[in-house]
PDB file of C-alpha atoms in Angstrom:
ATOM      1  CA  MET O   1    -143.044  96.909  57.449  1.00 80.00           C
ATOM      2  CA  ALA O   2    -141.064  98.245  60.384  1.00 89.00           C
ATOM      3  CA  LYS O   3    -137.748  96.633  61.254  1.00 93.00           C
ATOM      4  CA  LEU O   4    -134.864  96.761  63.725  1.00 95.00           C
ATOM      5  CA  ILE O   5    -131.201  96.951  62.731  1.00 94.00           C
ATOM      6  CA  LEU O   6    -128.990  95.327  65.373  1.00 93.00           C
ATOM      7  CA  SER O   7    -125.425  96.625  65.614  1.00 93.00           C
ATOM      8  CA  MET O   8    -122.455  96.785  67.976  1.00 91.00           C
ATOM      9  CA  ASP O   9    -119.510  99.189  67.681  1.00 88.00           C
ATOM     10  CA  ASN O  10    -121.021 100.502  64.408  1.00 87.00           C
ATOM     11  CA  LEU O  11    -120.950  96.996  62.909  1.00 91.00           C
ATOM     12  CA  VAL O  12    -124.354  95.838  61.638  1.00 91.00           C
ATOM     13  CA  LEU O  13    -125.093  92.319  62.880  1.00 91.00           C
ATOM     14  CA  LYS O  14    -128.538  91.672  61.390  1.00 91.00           C
ATOM     15  CA  GLU O  15    -131.948  93.109  60.509  1.00 93.00           C
ATOM     16  CA  ILE O  16    -135.111  91.930  62.253  1.00 93.00           C
ATOM     17  CA  PRO O  17    -138.553  92.586  60.690  1.00 92.00           C
ATOM     18  CA  LEU O  18    -141.277  93.470  63.198  1.00 92.00           C
ATOM     19  CA  ASN O  19    -143.812  91.072  61.710  1.00 89.00           C
ATOM     20  CA  LYS O  20    -145.277  89.908  65.048  1.00 87.00           C
ATOM     21  CA  GLU O  21    -147.545  91.704  67.495  1.00 85.00           C
ATOM     22  CA  ARG O  22    -145.095  90.952  70.310  1.00 89.00           C
ATOM     23  CA  THR O  23    -141.308  90.807  69.844  1.00 93.00           C
ATOM     24  CA  THR O  24    -139.258  89.996  72.946  1.00 94.00           C
ATOM     25  CA  ILE O  25    -135.634  91.012  73.543  1.00 95.00           C
ATOM     26  CA  GLY O  26    -133.307  89.361  76.070  1.00 94.00           C
ATOM     27  CA  ARG O  27    -130.393  87.086  76.876  1.00 93.00           C
ATOM     28  CA  LYS O  28    -132.402  83.847  77.153  1.00 94.00           C
ATOM     29  CA  ALA O  29    -132.780  81.653  74.080  1.00 93.00           C
ATOM     30  CA  HIS O  30    -136.602  81.817  73.936  1.00 93.00           C
ATOM     31  CA  ASN O  31    -136.572  85.544  73.061  1.00 93.00           C
ATOM     32  CA  ASP O  32    -137.334  86.633  69.506  1.00 93.00           C
ATOM     33  CA  ILE O  33    -134.178  88.759  69.593  1.00 94.00           C
ATOM     34  CA  GLN O  34    -131.548  86.986  71.675  1.00 93.00           C
ATOM     35  CA  ILE O  35    -128.515  89.021  72.740  1.00 92.00           C
ATOM     36  CA  ASP O  36    -126.115  86.739  74.609  1.00 89.00           C
ATOM     37  CA  ASN O  37    -124.439  89.315  76.813  1.00 90.00           C
ATOM     38  CA  LEU O  38    -124.353  89.602  80.607  1.00 91.00           C
ATOM     39  CA  ALA O  39    -125.407  93.266  80.399  1.00 91.00           C
ATOM     40  CA  ILE O  40    -128.747  92.107  78.967  1.00 94.00           C
ATOM     41  CA  SER O  41    -131.390  90.651  81.281  1.00 94.00           C
ATOM     42  CA  GLY O  42    -132.898  87.253  80.522  1.00 94.00           C
ATOM     43  CA  GLU O  43    -136.144  88.982  79.522  1.00 94.00           C
ATOM     44  CA  HIS O  44    -135.055  92.558  78.969  1.00 95.00           C
ATOM     45  CA  ALA O  45    -137.722  94.337  76.888  1.00 94.00           C
ATOM     46  CA  VAL O  46    -140.635  93.799  74.530  1.00 92.00           C
ATOM     47  CA  ILE O  47    -141.851  95.611  71.423  1.00 92.00           C
ATOM     48  CA  VAL O  48    -145.595  95.513  70.708  1.00 88.00           C
ATOM     49  CA  THR O  49    -146.612  96.293  67.121  1.00 86.00           C
ATOM     50  CA  ILE O  50    -150.188  97.194  66.171  1.00 80.00           C
ATOM     51  CA  LEU O  51    -150.818  98.173  62.543  1.00 75.00           C
ATOM     52  CA  ASN O  52    -147.999 100.614  61.682  1.00 78.00           C
ATOM     53  CA  ASP O  53    -147.253 101.531  65.299  1.00 82.00           C
ATOM     54  CA  SER O  54    -144.708  99.947  67.638  1.00 86.00           C
ATOM     55  CA  PHE O  55    -144.054 100.679  71.274  1.00 85.00           C
ATOM     56  CA  LEU O  56    -141.230  99.524  73.514  1.00 90.00           C
ATOM     57  CA  GLU O  57    -141.532  98.457  77.149  1.00 89.00           C
ATOM     58  CA  ASP O  58    -138.694  97.672  79.538  1.00 91.00           C
ATOM     59  CA  LEU O  59    -139.423  94.475  81.495  1.00 91.00           C
ATOM     60  CA  ASN O  60    -137.824  95.616  84.751  1.00 91.00           C
ATOM     61  CA  SER O  61    -134.364  94.867  83.384  1.00 93.00           C
ATOM     62  CA  THR O  62    -131.322  95.139  85.636  1.00 93.00           C
ATOM     63  CA  ASN O  63    -129.432  97.705  83.567  1.00 93.00           C
ATOM     64  CA  GLY O  64    -132.382  99.491  81.995  1.00 93.00           C
ATOM     65  CA  THR O  65    -133.437 100.278  78.440  1.00 94.00           C
ATOM     66  CA  PHE O  66    -132.420 103.503  76.730  1.00 94.00           C
ATOM     67  CA  VAL O  67    -133.772 105.258  73.632  1.00 93.00           C
ATOM     68  CA  ASN O  68    -131.711 108.030  72.068  1.00 94.00           C
ATOM     69  CA  GLY O  69    -129.681 108.315  75.274  1.00 92.00           C
ATOM     70  CA  GLN O  70    -132.655 108.564  77.645  1.00 91.00           C
ATOM     71  CA  GLN O  71    -133.741 105.746  79.964  1.00 91.00           C
ATOM     72  CA  VAL O  72    -137.324 104.691  79.311  1.00 88.00           C
ATOM     73  CA  LYS O  73    -139.928 102.418  80.839  1.00 86.00           C
ATOM     74  CA  LYS O  74    -142.383 102.730  77.971  1.00 83.00           C
ATOM     75  CA  HIS O  75    -141.732 104.519  74.702  1.00 86.00           C
ATOM     76  CA  PHE O  76    -143.659 104.982  71.466  1.00 84.00           C
ATOM     77  CA  LEU O  77    -141.092 104.221  68.758  1.00 89.00           C
ATOM     78  CA  GLN O  78    -140.562 106.639  65.925  1.00 87.00           C
ATOM     79  CA  ASN O  79    -138.546 106.266  62.729  1.00 90.00           C
ATOM     80  CA  ASN O  80    -134.757 106.268  63.382  1.00 92.00           C
ATOM     81  CA  ASP O  81    -135.066 105.872  67.170  1.00 94.00           C
ATOM     82  CA  VAL O  82    -132.058 104.021  68.583  1.00 95.00           C
ATOM     83  CA  ILE O  83    -132.657 101.513  71.389  1.00 96.00           C
ATOM     84  CA  GLU O  84    -129.541 101.046  73.526  1.00 94.00           C
ATOM     85  CA  LEU O  85    -128.973  97.793  75.425  1.00 92.00           C
ATOM     86  CA  GLY O  86    -125.475  97.769  76.901  1.00 88.00           C
ATOM     87  CA  LYS O  87    -123.038  97.943  73.963  1.00 90.00           C
ATOM     88  CA  TYR O  88    -125.727  96.890  71.490  1.00 93.00           C
ATOM     89  CA  ARG O  89    -127.894  99.193  69.398  1.00 94.00           C
ATOM     90  CA  LEU O  90    -131.244  98.482  67.787  1.00 95.00           C
ATOM     91  CA  LYS O  91    -132.215 101.126  65.246  1.00 95.00           C
ATOM     92  CA  TYR O  92    -135.958 101.320  64.603  1.00 95.00           C
ATOM     93  CA  VAL O  93    -136.804 101.931  60.944  1.00 93.00           C
ATOM     94  CA  ASN O  94    -140.397 102.617  59.916  1.00 87.00           C
ATOM     95  CA  GLU O  95    -141.127 104.944  57.027  1.00 77.00           C
ATOM     96  CA  ALA O  96    -144.868 104.206  57.033  1.00 66.00           C
ATOM     97  CA  PRO O  97    -147.238 106.794  58.568  1.00 59.00           C
ATOM     98  CA  GLN O  98    -147.862 106.139  62.254  1.00 54.00           C
ATOM     99  CA  HIS O  99    -151.349 106.368  63.744  1.00 50.00           C
ATOM    100  CA  ALA O 100    -150.533 107.494  67.265  1.00 45.00           C
ATOM    101  CA  ALA O 101    -148.264 109.998  68.992  1.00 43.00           C
ATOM    102  CA  GLN O 102    -145.897 109.338  71.875  1.00 45.00           C
ATOM    103  CA  ALA O 103    -148.101 111.259  74.286  1.00 44.00           C
ATOM    104  CA  ASP O 104    -151.080 109.148  73.236  1.00 46.00           C
ATOM    105  CA  PHE O 105    -149.270 105.922  74.077  1.00 46.00           C
ATOM    106  CA  GLU O 106    -148.016 107.187  77.403  1.00 45.00           C
ATOM    107  CA  LYS O 107    -151.569 108.016  78.515  1.00 45.00           C
ATOM    108  CA  THR O 108    -152.506 104.434  79.325  1.00 48.00           C
ATOM    109  CA  MET O 109    -154.448 102.771  82.092  1.00 49.00           C
ATOM    110  CA  VAL O 110    -152.925  99.903  84.027  1.00 50.00           C
ATOM    111  CA  LEU O 111    -155.335  98.344  86.486  1.00 50.00           C
ATOM    112  CA  ARG O 112    -153.443  97.989  89.734  1.00 46.00           C
ATOM    113  CA  PRO O 113    -155.610  97.869  92.875  1.00 43.00           C
ATOM    114  CA  ASP O 114    -153.018  99.664  94.992  1.00 45.00           C
ATOM    115  CA  MET O 115    -152.733 102.548  92.524  1.00 44.00           C
ATOM    116  CA  MET O 116    -156.229 103.157  91.185  1.00 42.00           C
ATOM    117  CA  ARG O 117    -157.535 104.738  94.390  1.00 43.00           C
ATOM    118  CA  LYS O 118    -154.968 107.542  94.188  1.00 44.00           C
ATOM    119  CA  ALA O 119    -155.084 107.936  90.432  1.00 40.00           C
ATOM    120  CA  ALA O 120    -157.500 110.851  90.148  1.00 36.00           C
ATOM    121  CA  GLU O 121    -155.612 112.969  92.722  1.00 43.00           C
ATOM    122  CA  GLN O 122    -152.252 112.193  91.085  1.00 42.00           C
ATOM    123  CA  ALA O 123    -153.527 113.036  87.628  1.00 37.00           C
ATOM    124  CA  VAL O 124    -154.621 116.463  88.867  1.00 38.00           C
ATOM    125  CA  ALA O 125    -151.475 117.128  90.901  1.00 42.00           C
ATOM    126  CA  LYS O 126    -149.037 116.049  88.200  1.00 39.00           C
ATOM    127  CA  PRO O 127    -149.077 117.272  84.574  1.00 39.00           C
ATOM    128  CA  ALA O 128    -150.175 114.547  82.167  1.00 36.00           C
ATOM    129  CA  ALA O 129    -146.916 114.697  80.215  1.00 36.00           C
ATOM    130  CA  GLU O 130    -144.978 113.762  83.357  1.00 36.00           C
ATOM    131  CA  ALA O 131    -147.370 111.268  84.950  1.00 34.00           C
ATOM    132  CA  GLU O 132    -146.745 107.541  84.966  1.00 36.00           C
ATOM    133  CA  PRO O 133    -149.036 105.541  82.640  1.00 36.00           C
ATOM    134  CA  ALA O 134    -150.807 103.802  85.537  1.00 35.00           C
ATOM    135  CA  GLN O 135    -151.605 107.126  87.170  1.00 30.00           C
ATOM    136  CA  ILE O 136    -153.381 108.827  84.299  1.00 30.00           C
ATOM    137  CA  MET O 137    -157.006 107.916  84.917  1.00 34.00           C
ATOM    138  CA  PRO O 138    -159.179 110.984  84.414  1.00 34.00           C
ATOM    139  CA  PRO O 139    -162.784 110.778  85.647  1.00 36.00           C
ATOM    140  CA  LEU O 140    -165.451 110.161  83.060  1.00 37.00           C
ATOM    141  CA  THR O 141    -166.858 113.432  81.732  1.00 36.00           C
ATOM    142  CA  PRO O 142    -169.955 114.003  79.606  1.00 36.00           C
ATOM    143  CA  ALA O 143    -169.169 113.867  75.914  1.00 37.00           C
ATOM    144  CA  ALA O 144    -170.228 116.583  73.520  1.00 38.00           C
ATOM    145  CA  PRO O 145    -173.303 115.596  71.475  1.00 39.00           C
ATOM    146  CA  ALA O 146    -172.208 113.616  68.432  1.00 39.00           C
ATOM    147  CA  ALA O 147    -173.272 114.733  64.974  1.00 39.00           C
ATOM    148  CA  ALA O 148    -176.200 112.723  63.647  1.00 39.00           C
ATOM    149  CA  PRO O 149    -175.114 110.101  61.112  1.00 40.00           C
ATOM    150  CA  ALA O 150    -176.482 110.219  57.598  1.00 40.00           C
ATOM    151  CA  ALA O 151    -177.979 106.747  58.059  1.00 40.00           C
ATOM    152  CA  PRO O 152    -178.734 104.597  61.124  1.00 41.00           C
ATOM    153  CA  ALA O 153    -175.599 102.902  62.454  1.00 41.00           C
ATOM    154  CA  ALA O 154    -175.549  99.118  62.303  1.00 41.00           C
ATOM    155  CA  GLY O 155    -173.327  97.062  64.597  1.00 44.00           C
ATOM    156  CA  GLY O 156    -170.569  97.927  67.025  1.00 43.00           C
ATOM    157  CA  ALA O 157    -168.051  99.022  64.393  1.00 40.00           C
ATOM    158  CA  ALA O 158    -170.387 101.607  62.900  1.00 41.00           C
ATOM    159  CA  ALA O 159    -171.312 102.891  66.316  1.00 41.00           C
ATOM    160  CA  GLY O 160    -167.636 103.126  67.285  1.00 37.00           C
ATOM    161  CA  ALA O 161    -166.974 105.354  64.275  1.00 46.00           C
ATOM    162  CA  GLN O 162    -169.653 107.792  65.419  1.00 51.00           C
ATOM    163  CA  GLN O 163    -169.492 107.602  69.221  1.00 78.00           C
ATOM    164  CA  ALA O 164    -166.947 107.907  71.969  1.00 89.00           C
ATOM    165  CA  ALA O 165    -166.483 104.856  74.168  1.00 93.00           C
ATOM    166  CA  ALA O 166    -165.418 104.076  77.728  1.00 92.00           C
ATOM    167  CA  ILE O 167    -164.759 101.200  80.084  1.00 93.00           C
ATOM    168  CA  GLN O 168    -166.086 100.798  83.638  1.00 91.00           C
ATOM    169  CA  VAL O 169    -164.604  98.555  86.342  1.00 90.00           C
ATOM    170  CA  LEU O 170    -167.269  96.175  87.653  1.00 91.00           C
ATOM    171  CA  ASN O 171    -165.655  94.335  90.571  1.00 88.00           C
ATOM    172  CA  GLY O 172    -163.306  94.854  93.483  1.00 77.00           C
ATOM    173  CA  SER O 173    -162.649  97.965  95.536  1.00 73.00           C
ATOM    174  CA  ASN O 174    -162.399 100.035  92.352  1.00 78.00           C
ATOM    175  CA  ALA O 175    -165.851  99.094  91.060  1.00 85.00           C
ATOM    176  CA  GLY O 176    -167.502 102.024  89.327  1.00 87.00           C
ATOM    177  CA  ARG O 177    -164.305 103.709  88.158  1.00 87.00           C
ATOM    178  CA  MET O 178    -164.455 104.664  84.487  1.00 88.00           C
ATOM    179  CA  LEU O 179    -162.048 105.693  81.745  1.00 88.00           C
ATOM    180  CA  GLU O 180    -162.859 107.249  78.393  1.00 88.00           C
ATOM    181  CA  LEU O 181    -161.104 105.627  75.434  1.00 89.00           C
ATOM    182  CA  THR O 182    -160.053 108.842  73.734  1.00 85.00           C
ATOM    183  CA  LYS O 183    -156.527 107.820  72.696  1.00 82.00           C
ATOM    184  CA  PRO O 184    -155.417 105.560  69.813  1.00 80.00           C
ATOM    185  CA  LEU O 185    -153.957 103.028  72.272  1.00 80.00           C
ATOM    186  CA  THR O 186    -155.037 102.252  75.848  1.00 84.00           C
ATOM    187  CA  THR O 187    -153.100  99.623  77.808  1.00 82.00           C
ATOM    188  CA  LEU O 188    -154.975  97.506  80.351  1.00 84.00           C
ATOM    189  CA  GLY O 189    -153.832  94.897  82.839  1.00 80.00           C
ATOM    190  CA  LYS O 190    -151.022  94.090  85.213  1.00 78.00           C
ATOM    191  CA  PRO O 191    -147.454  93.949  83.827  1.00 70.00           C
ATOM    192  CA  GLY O 192    -145.921  90.525  84.270  1.00 69.00           C
ATOM    193  CA  VAL O 193    -149.337  88.902  84.698  1.00 79.00           C
ATOM    194  CA  GLN O 194    -151.688  89.855  81.872  1.00 82.00           C
ATOM    195  CA  VAL O 195    -151.681  92.898  79.595  1.00 82.00           C
ATOM    196  CA  ALA O 196    -153.875  93.856  76.642  1.00 85.00           C
ATOM    197  CA  VAL O 197    -154.342  96.909  74.445  1.00 85.00           C
ATOM    198  CA  ILE O 198    -157.538  98.568  73.214  1.00 89.00           C
ATOM    199  CA  ALA O 199    -156.890 100.241  69.862  1.00 85.00           C
ATOM    200  CA  ARG O 200    -159.251 102.951  68.685  1.00 84.00           C
ATOM    201  CA  ARG O 201    -159.556 102.662  64.916  1.00 83.00           C
ATOM    202  CA  PRO O 202    -161.776 104.556  62.454  1.00 82.00           C
ATOM    203  CA  HIS O 203    -164.123 101.576  62.183  1.00 85.00           C
ATOM    204  CA  GLY O 204    -164.309 100.590  65.858  1.00 88.00           C
ATOM    205  CA  TYR O 205    -162.478  99.551  69.031  1.00 91.00           C
ATOM    206  CA  PHE O 206    -160.320  96.417  69.102  1.00 91.00           C
ATOM    207  CA  LEU O 207    -158.860  94.440  72.019  1.00 91.00           C
ATOM    208  CA  THR O 208    -155.486  92.730  71.466  1.00 86.00           C
ATOM    209  CA  HIS O 209    -153.638  90.389  73.830  1.00 85.00           C
ATOM    210  CA  VAL O 210    -150.088  91.605  74.599  1.00 79.00           C
ATOM    211  CA  GLU O 211    -148.671  89.709  77.566  1.00 77.00           C
ATOM    212  CA  GLY O 212    -149.551  86.730  79.759  1.00 77.00           C
ATOM    213  CA  ALA O 213    -150.095  82.988  79.411  1.00 80.00           C
ATOM    214  CA  LYS O 214    -153.875  83.428  79.230  1.00 87.00           C
ATOM    215  CA  HIS O 215    -155.729  85.658  76.809  1.00 90.00           C
ATOM    216  CA  PRO O 216    -158.342  88.117  78.099  1.00 92.00           C
ATOM    217  CA  THR O 217    -161.969  87.022  77.884  1.00 94.00           C
ATOM    218  CA  VAL O 218    -164.885  88.874  76.341  1.00 95.00           C
ATOM    219  CA  ASN O 219    -168.299  87.758  77.579  1.00 95.00           C
ATOM    220  CA  GLY O 220    -166.654  84.682  79.093  1.00 93.00           C
ATOM    221  CA  ASP O 221    -164.785  83.530  75.960  1.00 94.00           C
ATOM    222  CA  ALA O 222    -161.018  83.900  75.508  1.00 93.00           C
ATOM    223  CA  ILE O 223    -160.160  86.127  72.548  1.00 92.00           C
ATOM    224  CA  ASN O 224    -158.055  84.903  69.622  1.00 87.00           C
ATOM    225  CA  PRO O 225    -154.478  86.108  69.000  1.00 79.00           C
ATOM    226  CA  GLN O 226    -155.894  88.501  66.406  1.00 80.00           C
ATOM    227  CA  ALA O 227    -157.476  91.805  67.370  1.00 84.00           C
ATOM    228  CA  HIS O 228    -161.027  91.340  68.706  1.00 91.00           C
ATOM    229  CA  GLU O 229    -163.661  93.932  67.807  1.00 92.00           C
ATOM    230  CA  LEU O 230    -165.556  95.153  70.872  1.00 94.00           C
ATOM    231  CA  LYS O 231    -169.330  95.542  70.886  1.00 94.00           C
ATOM    232  CA  ASP O 232    -171.496  97.747  73.073  1.00 93.00           C
ATOM    233  CA  HIS O 233    -171.752  96.364  76.647  1.00 94.00           C
ATOM    234  CA  ASP O 234    -169.126  93.650  76.135  1.00 96.00           C
ATOM    235  CA  ILE O 235    -167.698  92.384  79.444  1.00 95.00           C
ATOM    236  CA  ILE O 236    -163.898  92.155  79.438  1.00 95.00           C
ATOM    237  CA  GLU O 237    -162.051  90.155  82.095  1.00 93.00           C
ATOM    238  CA  LEU O 238    -158.330  90.823  82.438  1.00 89.00           C
ATOM    239  CA  ALA O 239    -155.920  90.104  85.308  1.00 85.00           C
ATOM    240  CA  GLY O 240    -158.861  89.281  87.586  1.00 87.00           C
ATOM    241  CA  VAL O 241    -160.670  92.544  86.851  1.00 89.00           C
ATOM    242  CA  LYS O 242    -164.013  92.714  85.045  1.00 92.00           C
ATOM    243  CA  MET O 243    -164.765  95.757  82.927  1.00 93.00           C
ATOM    244  CA  GLU O 244    -167.710  96.762  80.785  1.00 94.00           C
ATOM    245  CA  PHE O 245    -167.044  98.364  77.399  1.00 95.00           C
ATOM    246  CA  PHE O 246    -169.773 100.712  76.232  1.00 94.00           C
ATOM    247  CA  PHE O 247    -170.472 103.455  73.742  1.00 92.00           C
ATOM    248  CA  LYS O 248    -171.349 106.801  75.268  1.00 87.00           C
ATOM    249  CA  THR O 249    -174.694 108.336  74.414  1.00 79.00           C
TER     250      THR O 249
END
């Protein structure tokens, strides 16, 4: 299990296991990791952990969040990364194999009506490694023919193991826009309102709630705190946006 080692001035204060999907960091008492220091915002940052992978997101803090000396907004954590919050240090320790790469995490889709219209042009004009997560929204392209399975696939999980998948926006001014789910993690939603993650696993695609008072719905029903397996043509509603999940043929 991954953990954080909290220290200040090279003095270890405590160790925190990352045994929750969402671990909040901040000055206010309701945070999972409370750091009572004026340099730390009330709700400073959050760490989302899925399987063996953890990623850090700054929550628009006043003084920023730094990893290994570089200011970050979102960062895929790797073993021995050091998160810097004022005079405090949080060393990330995870010796288990990780399923995703930093570039995979950074290529996420955040559904923001004011940004989606310009996304395709920005993705072309700016190299993917430098683009902001909300701007990387490549147009849907035909997938290469998949190899025929040895036996007929049964259920969404089996199909997900054999086929690529995508989501399509169904409502609003961005209706019709699509995104292929080619990366291990794809972030959806509006930060500060409602955020979820679609994880691509060997046995299917799973939707997990990350942020927001309400959980996303699938076919009209709110999902549980645990990861929810997506089926072909499921309708996801998140932050007021409806999307259809489907396997490509």
